[in-house]
Short mmCIF file of C-alpha atoms in Angstrom, two decimals:
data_model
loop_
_atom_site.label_atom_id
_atom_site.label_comp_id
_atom_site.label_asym_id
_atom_site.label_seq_id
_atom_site.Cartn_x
_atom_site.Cartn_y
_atom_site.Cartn_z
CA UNK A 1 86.60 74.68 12.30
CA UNK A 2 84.81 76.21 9.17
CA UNK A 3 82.05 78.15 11.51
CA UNK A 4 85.01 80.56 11.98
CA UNK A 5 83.86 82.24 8.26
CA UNK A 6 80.72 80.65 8.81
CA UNK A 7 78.53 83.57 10.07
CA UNK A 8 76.29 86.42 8.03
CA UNK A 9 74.40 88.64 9.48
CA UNK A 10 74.46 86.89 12.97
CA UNK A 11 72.60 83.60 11.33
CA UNK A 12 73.90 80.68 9.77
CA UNK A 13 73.88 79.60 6.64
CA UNK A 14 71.87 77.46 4.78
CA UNK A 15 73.50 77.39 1.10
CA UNK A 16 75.40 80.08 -0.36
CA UNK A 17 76.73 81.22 -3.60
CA UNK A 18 77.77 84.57 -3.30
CA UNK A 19 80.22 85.71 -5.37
CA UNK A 20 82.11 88.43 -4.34
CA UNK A 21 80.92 90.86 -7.41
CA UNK A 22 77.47 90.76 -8.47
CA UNK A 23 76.43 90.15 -11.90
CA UNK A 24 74.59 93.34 -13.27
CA UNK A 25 71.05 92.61 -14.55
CA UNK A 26 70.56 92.31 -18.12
CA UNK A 27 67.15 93.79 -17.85
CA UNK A 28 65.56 95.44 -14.39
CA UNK A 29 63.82 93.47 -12.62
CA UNK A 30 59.79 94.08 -12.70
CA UNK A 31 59.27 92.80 -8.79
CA UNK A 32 60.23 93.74 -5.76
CA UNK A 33 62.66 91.16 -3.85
CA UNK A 34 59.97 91.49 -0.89
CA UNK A 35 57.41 89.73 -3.51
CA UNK A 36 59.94 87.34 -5.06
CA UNK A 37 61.14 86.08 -1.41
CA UNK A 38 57.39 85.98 -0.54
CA UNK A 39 56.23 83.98 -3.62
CA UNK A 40 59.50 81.46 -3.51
CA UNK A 41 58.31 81.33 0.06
CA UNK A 42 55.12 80.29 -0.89
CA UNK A 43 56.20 77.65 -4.02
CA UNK A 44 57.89 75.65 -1.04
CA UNK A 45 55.28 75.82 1.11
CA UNK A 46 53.02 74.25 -1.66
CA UNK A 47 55.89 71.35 -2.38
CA UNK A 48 56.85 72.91 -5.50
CA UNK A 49 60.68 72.66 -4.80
CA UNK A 50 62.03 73.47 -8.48
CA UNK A 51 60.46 77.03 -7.58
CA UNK A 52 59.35 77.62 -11.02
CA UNK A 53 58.28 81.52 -10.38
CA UNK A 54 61.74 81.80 -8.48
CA UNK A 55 65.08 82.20 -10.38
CA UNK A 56 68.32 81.08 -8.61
CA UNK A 57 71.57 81.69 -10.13
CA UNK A 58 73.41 78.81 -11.49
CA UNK A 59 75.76 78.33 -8.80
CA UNK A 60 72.69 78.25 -6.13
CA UNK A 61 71.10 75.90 -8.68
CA UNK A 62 73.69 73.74 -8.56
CA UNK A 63 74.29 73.79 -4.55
CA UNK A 64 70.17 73.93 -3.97
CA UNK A 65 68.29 71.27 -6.25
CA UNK A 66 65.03 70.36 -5.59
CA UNK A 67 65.39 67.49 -3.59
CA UNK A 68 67.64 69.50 -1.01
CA UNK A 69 65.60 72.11 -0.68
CA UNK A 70 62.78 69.26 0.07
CA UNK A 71 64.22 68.10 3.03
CA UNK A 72 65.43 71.92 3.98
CA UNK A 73 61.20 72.83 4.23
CA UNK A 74 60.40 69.16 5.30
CA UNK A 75 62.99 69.90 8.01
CA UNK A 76 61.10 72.98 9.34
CA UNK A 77 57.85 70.96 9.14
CA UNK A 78 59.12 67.87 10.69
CA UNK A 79 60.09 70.43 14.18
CA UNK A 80 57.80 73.11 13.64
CA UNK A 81 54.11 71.99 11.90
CA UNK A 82 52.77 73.41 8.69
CA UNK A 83 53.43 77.08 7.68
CA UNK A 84 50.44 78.98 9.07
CA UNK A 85 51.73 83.00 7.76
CA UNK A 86 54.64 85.06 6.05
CA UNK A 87 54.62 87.88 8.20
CA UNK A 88 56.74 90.68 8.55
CA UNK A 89 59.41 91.38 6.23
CA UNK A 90 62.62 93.38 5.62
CA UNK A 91 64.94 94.23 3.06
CA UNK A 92 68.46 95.70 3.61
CA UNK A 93 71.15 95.97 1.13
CA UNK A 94 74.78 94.41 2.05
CA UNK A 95 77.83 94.29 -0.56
CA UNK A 96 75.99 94.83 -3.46
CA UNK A 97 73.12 92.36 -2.79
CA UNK A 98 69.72 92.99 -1.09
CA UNK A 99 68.71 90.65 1.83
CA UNK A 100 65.28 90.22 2.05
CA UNK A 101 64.63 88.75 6.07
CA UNK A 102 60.63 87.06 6.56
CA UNK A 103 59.03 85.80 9.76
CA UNK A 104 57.59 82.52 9.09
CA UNK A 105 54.99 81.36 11.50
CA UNK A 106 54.92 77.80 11.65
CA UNK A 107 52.22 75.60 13.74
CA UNK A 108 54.60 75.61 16.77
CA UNK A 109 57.62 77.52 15.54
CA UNK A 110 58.80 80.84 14.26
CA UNK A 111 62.01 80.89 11.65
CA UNK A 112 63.59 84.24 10.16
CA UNK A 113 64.25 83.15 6.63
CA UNK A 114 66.84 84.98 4.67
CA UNK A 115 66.86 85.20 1.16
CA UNK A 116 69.66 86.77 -0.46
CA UNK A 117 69.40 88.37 -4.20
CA UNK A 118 71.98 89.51 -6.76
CA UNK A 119 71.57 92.28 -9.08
CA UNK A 120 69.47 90.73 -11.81
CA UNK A 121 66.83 89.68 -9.21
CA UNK A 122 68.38 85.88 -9.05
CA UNK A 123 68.29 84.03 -5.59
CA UNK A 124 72.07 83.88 -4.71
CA UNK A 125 71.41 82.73 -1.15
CA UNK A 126 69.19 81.21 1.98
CA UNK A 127 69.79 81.51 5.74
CA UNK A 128 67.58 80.80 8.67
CA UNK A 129 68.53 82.15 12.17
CA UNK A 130 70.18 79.21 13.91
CA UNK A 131 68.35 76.42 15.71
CA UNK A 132 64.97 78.64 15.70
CA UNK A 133 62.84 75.56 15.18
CA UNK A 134 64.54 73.26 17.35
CA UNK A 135 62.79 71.08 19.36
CA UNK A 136 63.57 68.10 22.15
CA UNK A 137 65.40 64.92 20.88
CA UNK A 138 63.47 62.07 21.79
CA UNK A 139 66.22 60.67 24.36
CA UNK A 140 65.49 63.39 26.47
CA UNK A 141 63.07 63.72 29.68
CA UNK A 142 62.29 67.58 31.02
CA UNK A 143 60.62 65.91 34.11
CA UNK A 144 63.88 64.97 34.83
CA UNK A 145 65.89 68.02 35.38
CA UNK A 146 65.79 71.06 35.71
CA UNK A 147 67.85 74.40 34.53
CA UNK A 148 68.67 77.69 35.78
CA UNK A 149 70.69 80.75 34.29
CA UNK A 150 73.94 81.42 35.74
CA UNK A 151 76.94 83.54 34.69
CA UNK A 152 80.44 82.87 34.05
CA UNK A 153 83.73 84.30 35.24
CA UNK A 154 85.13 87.73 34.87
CA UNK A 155 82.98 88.49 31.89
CA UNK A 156 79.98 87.45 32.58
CA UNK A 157 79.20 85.21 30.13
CA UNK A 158 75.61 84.22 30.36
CA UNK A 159 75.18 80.18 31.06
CA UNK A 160 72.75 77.74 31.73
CA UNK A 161 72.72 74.96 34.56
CA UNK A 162 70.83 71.94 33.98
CA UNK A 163 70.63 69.53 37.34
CA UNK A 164 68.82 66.39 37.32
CA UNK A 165 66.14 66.01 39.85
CA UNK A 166 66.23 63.65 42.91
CA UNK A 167 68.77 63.96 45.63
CA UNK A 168 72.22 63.07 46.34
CA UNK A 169 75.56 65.43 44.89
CA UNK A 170 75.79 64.44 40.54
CA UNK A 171 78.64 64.02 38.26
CA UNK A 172 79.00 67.22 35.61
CA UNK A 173 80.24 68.47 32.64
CA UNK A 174 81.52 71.82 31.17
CA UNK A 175 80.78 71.65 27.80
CA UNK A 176 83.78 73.69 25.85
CA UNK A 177 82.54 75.31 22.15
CA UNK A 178 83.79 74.64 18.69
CA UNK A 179 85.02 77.07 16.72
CA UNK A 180 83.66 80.82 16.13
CA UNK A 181 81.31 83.12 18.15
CA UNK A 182 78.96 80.33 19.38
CA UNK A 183 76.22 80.92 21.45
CA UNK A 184 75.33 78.33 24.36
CA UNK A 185 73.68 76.06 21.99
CA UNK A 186 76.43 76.13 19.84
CA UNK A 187 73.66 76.99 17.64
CA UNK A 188 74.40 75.49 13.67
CA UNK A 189 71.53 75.78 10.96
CA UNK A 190 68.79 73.55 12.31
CA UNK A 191 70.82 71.73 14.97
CA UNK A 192 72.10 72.75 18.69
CA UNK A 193 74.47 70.50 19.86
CA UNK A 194 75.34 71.61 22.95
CA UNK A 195 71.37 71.86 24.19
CA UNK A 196 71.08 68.07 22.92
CA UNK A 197 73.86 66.88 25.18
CA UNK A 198 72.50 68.74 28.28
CA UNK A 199 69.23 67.51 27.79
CA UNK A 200 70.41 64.17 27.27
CA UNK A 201 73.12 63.70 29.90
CA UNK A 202 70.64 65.51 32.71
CA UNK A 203 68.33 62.92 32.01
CA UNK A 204 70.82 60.44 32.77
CA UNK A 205 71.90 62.07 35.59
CA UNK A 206 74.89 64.17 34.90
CA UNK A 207 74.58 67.37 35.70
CA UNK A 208 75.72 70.23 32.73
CA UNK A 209 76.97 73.88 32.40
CA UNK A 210 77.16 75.32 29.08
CA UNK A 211 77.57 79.41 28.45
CA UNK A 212 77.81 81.67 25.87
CA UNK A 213 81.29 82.15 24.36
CA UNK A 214 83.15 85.43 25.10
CA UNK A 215 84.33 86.04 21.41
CA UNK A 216 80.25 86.23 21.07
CA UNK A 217 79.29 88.04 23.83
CA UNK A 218 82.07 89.89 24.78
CA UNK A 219 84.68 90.04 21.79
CA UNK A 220 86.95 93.12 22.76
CA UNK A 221 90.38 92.05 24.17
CA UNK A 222 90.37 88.80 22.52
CA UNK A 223 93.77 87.61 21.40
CA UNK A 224 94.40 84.16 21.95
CA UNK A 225 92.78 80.73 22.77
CA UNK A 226 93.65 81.54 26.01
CA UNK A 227 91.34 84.55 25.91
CA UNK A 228 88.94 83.09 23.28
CA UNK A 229 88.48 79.62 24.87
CA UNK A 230 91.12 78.28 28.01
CA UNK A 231 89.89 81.27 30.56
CA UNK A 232 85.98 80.49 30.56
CA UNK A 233 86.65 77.27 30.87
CA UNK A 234 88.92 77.15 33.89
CA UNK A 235 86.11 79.38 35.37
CA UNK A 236 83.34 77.16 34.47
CA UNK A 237 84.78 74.76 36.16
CA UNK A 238 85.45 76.69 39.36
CA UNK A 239 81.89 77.39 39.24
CA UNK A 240 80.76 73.54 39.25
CA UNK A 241 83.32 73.08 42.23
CA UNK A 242 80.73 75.65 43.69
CA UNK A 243 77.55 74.49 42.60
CA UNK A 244 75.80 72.51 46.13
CA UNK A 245 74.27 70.04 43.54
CA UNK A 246 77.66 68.64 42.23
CA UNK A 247 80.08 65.97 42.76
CA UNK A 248 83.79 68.15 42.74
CA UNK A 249 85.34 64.61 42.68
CA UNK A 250 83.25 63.79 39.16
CA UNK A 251 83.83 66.95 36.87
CA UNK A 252 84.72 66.54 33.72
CA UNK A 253 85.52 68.63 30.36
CA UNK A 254 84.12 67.94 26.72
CA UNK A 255 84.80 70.03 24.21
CA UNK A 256 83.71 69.96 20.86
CA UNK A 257 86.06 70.88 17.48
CA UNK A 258 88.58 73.44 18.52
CA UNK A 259 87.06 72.73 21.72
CA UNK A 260 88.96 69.18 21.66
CA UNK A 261 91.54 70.91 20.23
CA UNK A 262 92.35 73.21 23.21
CA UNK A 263 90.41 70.68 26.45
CA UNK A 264 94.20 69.05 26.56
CA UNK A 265 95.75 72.28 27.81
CA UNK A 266 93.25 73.43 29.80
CA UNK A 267 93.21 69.86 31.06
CA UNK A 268 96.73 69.86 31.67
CA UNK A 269 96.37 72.51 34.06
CA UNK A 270 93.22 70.79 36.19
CA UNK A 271 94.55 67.91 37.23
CA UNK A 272 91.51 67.27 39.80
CA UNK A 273 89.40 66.63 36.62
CA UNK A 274 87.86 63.27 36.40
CA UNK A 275 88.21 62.54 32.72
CA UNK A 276 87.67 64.11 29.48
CA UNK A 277 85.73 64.05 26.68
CA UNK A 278 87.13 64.98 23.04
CA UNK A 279 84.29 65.04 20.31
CA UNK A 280 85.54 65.66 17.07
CA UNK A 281 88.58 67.31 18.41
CA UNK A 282 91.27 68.85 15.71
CA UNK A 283 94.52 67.69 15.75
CA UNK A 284 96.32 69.74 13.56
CA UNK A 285 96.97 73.45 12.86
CA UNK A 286 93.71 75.78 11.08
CA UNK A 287 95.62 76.31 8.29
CA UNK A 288 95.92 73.06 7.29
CA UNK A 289 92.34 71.68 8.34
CA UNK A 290 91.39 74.96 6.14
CA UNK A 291 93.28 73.92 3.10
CA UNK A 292 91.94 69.88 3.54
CA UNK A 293 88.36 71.54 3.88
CA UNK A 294 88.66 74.29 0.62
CA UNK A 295 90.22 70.74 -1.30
CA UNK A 296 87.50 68.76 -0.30
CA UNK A 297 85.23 71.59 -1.49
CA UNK A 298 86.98 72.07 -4.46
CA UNK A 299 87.00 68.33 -5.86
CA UNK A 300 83.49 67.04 -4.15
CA UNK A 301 81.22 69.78 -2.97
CA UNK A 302 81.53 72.47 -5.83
CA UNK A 303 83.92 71.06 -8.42
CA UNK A 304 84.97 73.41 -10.98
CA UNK A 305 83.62 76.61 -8.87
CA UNK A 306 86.10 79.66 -9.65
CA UNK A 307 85.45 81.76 -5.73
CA UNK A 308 86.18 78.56 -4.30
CA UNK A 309 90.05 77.75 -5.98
CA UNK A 310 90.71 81.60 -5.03
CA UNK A 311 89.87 80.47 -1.72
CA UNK A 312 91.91 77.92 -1.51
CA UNK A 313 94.69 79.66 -2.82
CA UNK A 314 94.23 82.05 -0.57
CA UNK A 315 94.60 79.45 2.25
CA UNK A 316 97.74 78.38 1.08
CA UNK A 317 98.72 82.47 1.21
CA UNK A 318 97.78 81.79 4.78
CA UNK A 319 99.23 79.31 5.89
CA UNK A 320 102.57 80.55 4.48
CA UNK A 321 101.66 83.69 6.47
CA UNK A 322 101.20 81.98 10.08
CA UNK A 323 103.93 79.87 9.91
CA UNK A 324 106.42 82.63 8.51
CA UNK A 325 109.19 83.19 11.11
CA UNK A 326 109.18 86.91 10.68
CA UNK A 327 105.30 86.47 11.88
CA UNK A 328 105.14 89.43 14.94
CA UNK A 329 102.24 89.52 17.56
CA UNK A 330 100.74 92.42 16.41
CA UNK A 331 100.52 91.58 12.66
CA UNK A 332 97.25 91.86 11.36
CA UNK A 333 96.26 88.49 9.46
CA UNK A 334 93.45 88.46 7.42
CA UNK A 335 91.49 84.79 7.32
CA UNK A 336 90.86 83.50 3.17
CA UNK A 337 87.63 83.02 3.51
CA UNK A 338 85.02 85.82 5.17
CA UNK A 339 86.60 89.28 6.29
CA UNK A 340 87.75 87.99 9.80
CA UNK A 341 91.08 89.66 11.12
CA UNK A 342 93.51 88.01 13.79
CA UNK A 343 96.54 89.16 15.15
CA UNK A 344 99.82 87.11 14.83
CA UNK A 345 99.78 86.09 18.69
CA UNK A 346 96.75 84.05 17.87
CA UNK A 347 98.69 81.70 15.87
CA UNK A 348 101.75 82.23 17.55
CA UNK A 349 100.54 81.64 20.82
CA UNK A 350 99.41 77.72 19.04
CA UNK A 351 102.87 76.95 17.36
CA UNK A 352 104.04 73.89 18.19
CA UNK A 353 101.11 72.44 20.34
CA UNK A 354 100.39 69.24 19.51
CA UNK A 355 97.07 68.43 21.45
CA UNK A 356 97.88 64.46 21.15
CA UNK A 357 101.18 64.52 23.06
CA UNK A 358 99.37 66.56 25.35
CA UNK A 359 97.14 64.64 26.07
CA UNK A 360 99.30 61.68 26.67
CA UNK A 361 100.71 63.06 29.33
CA UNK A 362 97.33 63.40 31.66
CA UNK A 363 96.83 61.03 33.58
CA UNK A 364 92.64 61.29 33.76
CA UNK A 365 90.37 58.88 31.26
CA UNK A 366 90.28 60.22 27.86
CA UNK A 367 87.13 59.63 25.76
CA UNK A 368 87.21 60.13 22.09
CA UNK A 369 84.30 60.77 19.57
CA UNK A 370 84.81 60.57 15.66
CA UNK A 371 81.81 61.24 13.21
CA UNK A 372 82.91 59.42 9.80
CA UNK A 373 80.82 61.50 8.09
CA UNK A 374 82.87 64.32 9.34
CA UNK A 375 84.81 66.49 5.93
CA UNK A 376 85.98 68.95 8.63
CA UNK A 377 87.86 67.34 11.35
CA UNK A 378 88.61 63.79 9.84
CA UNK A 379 89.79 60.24 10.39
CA UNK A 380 93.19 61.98 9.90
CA UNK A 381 92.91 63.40 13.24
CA UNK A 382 91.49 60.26 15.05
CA UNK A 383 94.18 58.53 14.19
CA UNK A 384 96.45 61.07 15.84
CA UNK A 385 94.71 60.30 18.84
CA UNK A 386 95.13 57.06 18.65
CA UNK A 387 98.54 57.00 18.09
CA UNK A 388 99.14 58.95 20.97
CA UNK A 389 96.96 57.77 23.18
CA UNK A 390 96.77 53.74 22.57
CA UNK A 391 94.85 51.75 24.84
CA UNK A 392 94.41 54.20 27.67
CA UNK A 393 91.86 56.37 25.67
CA UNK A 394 88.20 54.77 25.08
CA UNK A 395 87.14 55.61 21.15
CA UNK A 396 84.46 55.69 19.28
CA UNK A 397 83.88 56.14 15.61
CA UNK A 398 79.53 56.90 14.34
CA UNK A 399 79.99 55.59 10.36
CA UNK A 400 76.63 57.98 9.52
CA UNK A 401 77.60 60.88 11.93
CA UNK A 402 78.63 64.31 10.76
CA UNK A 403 81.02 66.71 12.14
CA UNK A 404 77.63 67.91 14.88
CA UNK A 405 77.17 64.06 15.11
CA UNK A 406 73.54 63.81 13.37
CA UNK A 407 73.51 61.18 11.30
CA UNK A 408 72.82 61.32 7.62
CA UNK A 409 73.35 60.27 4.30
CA UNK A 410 75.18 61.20 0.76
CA UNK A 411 77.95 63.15 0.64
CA UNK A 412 78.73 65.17 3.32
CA UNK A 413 78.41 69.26 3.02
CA UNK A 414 77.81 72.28 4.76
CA UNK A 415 73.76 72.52 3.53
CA UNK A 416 72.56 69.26 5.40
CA UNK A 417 73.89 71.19 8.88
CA UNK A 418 70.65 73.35 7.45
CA UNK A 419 68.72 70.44 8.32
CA UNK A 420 66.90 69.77 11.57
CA UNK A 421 68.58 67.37 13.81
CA UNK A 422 69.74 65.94 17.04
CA UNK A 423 73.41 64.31 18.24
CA UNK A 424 72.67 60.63 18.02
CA UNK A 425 71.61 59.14 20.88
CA UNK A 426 74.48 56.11 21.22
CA UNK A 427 76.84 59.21 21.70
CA UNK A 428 74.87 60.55 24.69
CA UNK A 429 74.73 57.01 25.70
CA UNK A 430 78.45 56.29 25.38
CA UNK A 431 79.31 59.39 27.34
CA UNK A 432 77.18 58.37 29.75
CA UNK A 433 78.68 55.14 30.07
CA UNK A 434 82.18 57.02 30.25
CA UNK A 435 81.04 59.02 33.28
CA UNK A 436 79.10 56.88 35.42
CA UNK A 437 82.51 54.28 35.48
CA UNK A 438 84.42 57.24 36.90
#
């Protein structure tokens, strides 16, 4: 749910600690940010990790040590090769901090790395253009498959099909977005989720459509879910009913996030599906997964950090806001954290679902997925689902998965979803499993 305030500068974020005021420079600085990105660039590239010729502020310090920012370049190395060149480079200037962007040319990869200073010259900030050095998870076979751009329903929302080889009409899946303006990929810091699960499934056989979402690619008229999420999907689906390749008596629905959160009631609605699929799936309204996730930041990720109490105070403005009765469809609601805007029908439009009783009521197979390394969609919310659903629903729960369901290790935070990674392959194997029954 967090990717909602997730986004700068159309990339995703590695670490931040941008306040929202500078701090003024006690002295000028003598270099240009160009040659400070450049040389911090270089110090990792060498393995020198506590970037000695590189200030951070403390914040960053504290969010960035060394060893994180070891697996961070490790990361691009591990997908990508060694660094071969810095190459071009540009700086811009956004609220009162200068954003210097550099093309890195790796062996077999190319990442835009974006390094954010403050007024007294301090690194306050790193971000790498999403999933740029991504490369296939081991579980999957190109040989196998193959893909082919499509578009999607009244808007146009550029897709990609991915068929396995070999004859005979395949199960498929429309693969429904978590939250924000995700791109097919669903595209997070060194990970793409939604690519993994295509590549994986088509090599087992299962045919996939996944498309850009329209509050990416085309935002204007967006009110509700029903406009943000529920309409592509119905049309995604119609288009699989379509496709020659595919089974129309074996299409199913996963979503991912809010994703799970709305594939109920769009479910509800398609009662020819043949099951769905409900990975990491909320449960409960934003503004209280925002105020669990602000806590959690609060008293494990960045204890004692000043921006990130006003946050959360701010989310508790919030959520009196949305759930006020005198809440009109036109208000304008400002989100706590970023500078998105909503209008009241967004979160009147979701007052009083309750995606578990929904989902009780379909009659379809249910699969659940739970990372337990998950801080933003929880074991809170599973149990909803199980509660709800009992014995009809098939769950499973990854004890080193995160909320994108790569494993790791340590406390779970936003910076590891900076790391390169893949969804583990017992989940594509367990969804697998789930559709071949059906």
């Amino acid at each position: 749910m967090f990717s909602r305030m997730g986004r700068v500068l159309g990339t995703t974020v590695i670490l931040c600690a941008c306040s929202t005021t500078p701090a003024r420079p006690s002295t000028m600085p003598t270099r240009s940010p160009e040659t400070e990105a450049r040389d911090f660039t270089a110090e990792l590239a060498a393995g020198a990790y506590d970037h000695p010729k590189t200030p951070f502020t403390a914040k960053l310090a504290g969010a960035a040590p060394p060893d994180m920012l070891a697996k961070i370049w490790r990361g691009f190395e591990a997908q990508g090769g060694k660094l071969k060149s810095v190459d071009e480079a540009k700086t811009e200037t956004k609220d009162g901090y200068q954003i210097v962007t550099l093309g890195l040319t790796f062996e077999r990869a190319k990442v835009a790395l974006h390094v954010v200073f403050d007024d007294a010259s301090k690194v306050a900030g790193l971000f790498h253009d999403a999933g740029a050095n991504w490369a296939a998870p081991p579980y999957a076979d190109a040989a196998r498959f193959d893909e082919r751009e499509v578009t999607v329903g009244a808007h146009a929302l550029p897709g990609t099909m991915t068929v396995p080889k070999g004859p005979g009409r395949f199960p498929a899946i429309v693969l429904v977005h978590g939250s924000g303006p995700n791109d097919r990929d669903e595209s997070i810091g060194g990970t793409k989720p939604f690519k993994d699960l295509a590549w994986g499934l088509a090599t087992n056989g299962i045919a996939v459509l996944r498309y850009v979402k329209r509050s990416r690619h085309a935002p204007a008229g967006v009110v509700t879910t029903k406009d943000e999420v529920e309409d592509a999907a119905h049309e995604a689906l119609a288009l699989l009913r379509q496709t020659a390749e595919v089974d129309p008596a074996r299409i199913f629905l996963l979503g991912h996030s809010q994703g799970g959160e709305m594939v109920p009631r769009i479910a509800a609605i398609e009662p020819k599906l043949a099951g769905i699929v409900l990975m990491a799936g909320s449960t409960r309204p934003v503004e209280d997964l925002l105020i669990e996730q602000l806590t959690y930041f609060a008293t494990t990720v960045h204890p004692g950090d000043k921006d990130v109490a006003a946050q959360l105070e701010a989310a508790k403005a919030f959520k009196v806001t949305v759930e006020s009765p005198d809440l009109k469809p036109d208000d304008d609601v400002a989100f706590p954290v970023g500078k998105a805007h909503l209008k009241g029908a967004y979160f009147l439009d979701l007052r009083g679902y309750d995606p578990p009783a929904v989902a009780a009521k379909l009659a379809m197979p249910i699969l659940v997925l739970q990372g337990e390394r998950d801080y933003q969609v929880t074991g809170k919310d599973l149990d909803r689902w199980k509660n709800a659903l009992g014995t009809r629903a098939t769950f499973h729960a990854y004890p080193a998965l995160n909320h994108l369901f790569v494993a790791g290790t340590g406390t779970p935070g936003p910076a590891e979803y900076a790391l390169p990674g893949h969804v583990d392959a017992p989940v594509i194997a367990d969804i697998t499993a789930f559709v071949q029954k059906r």
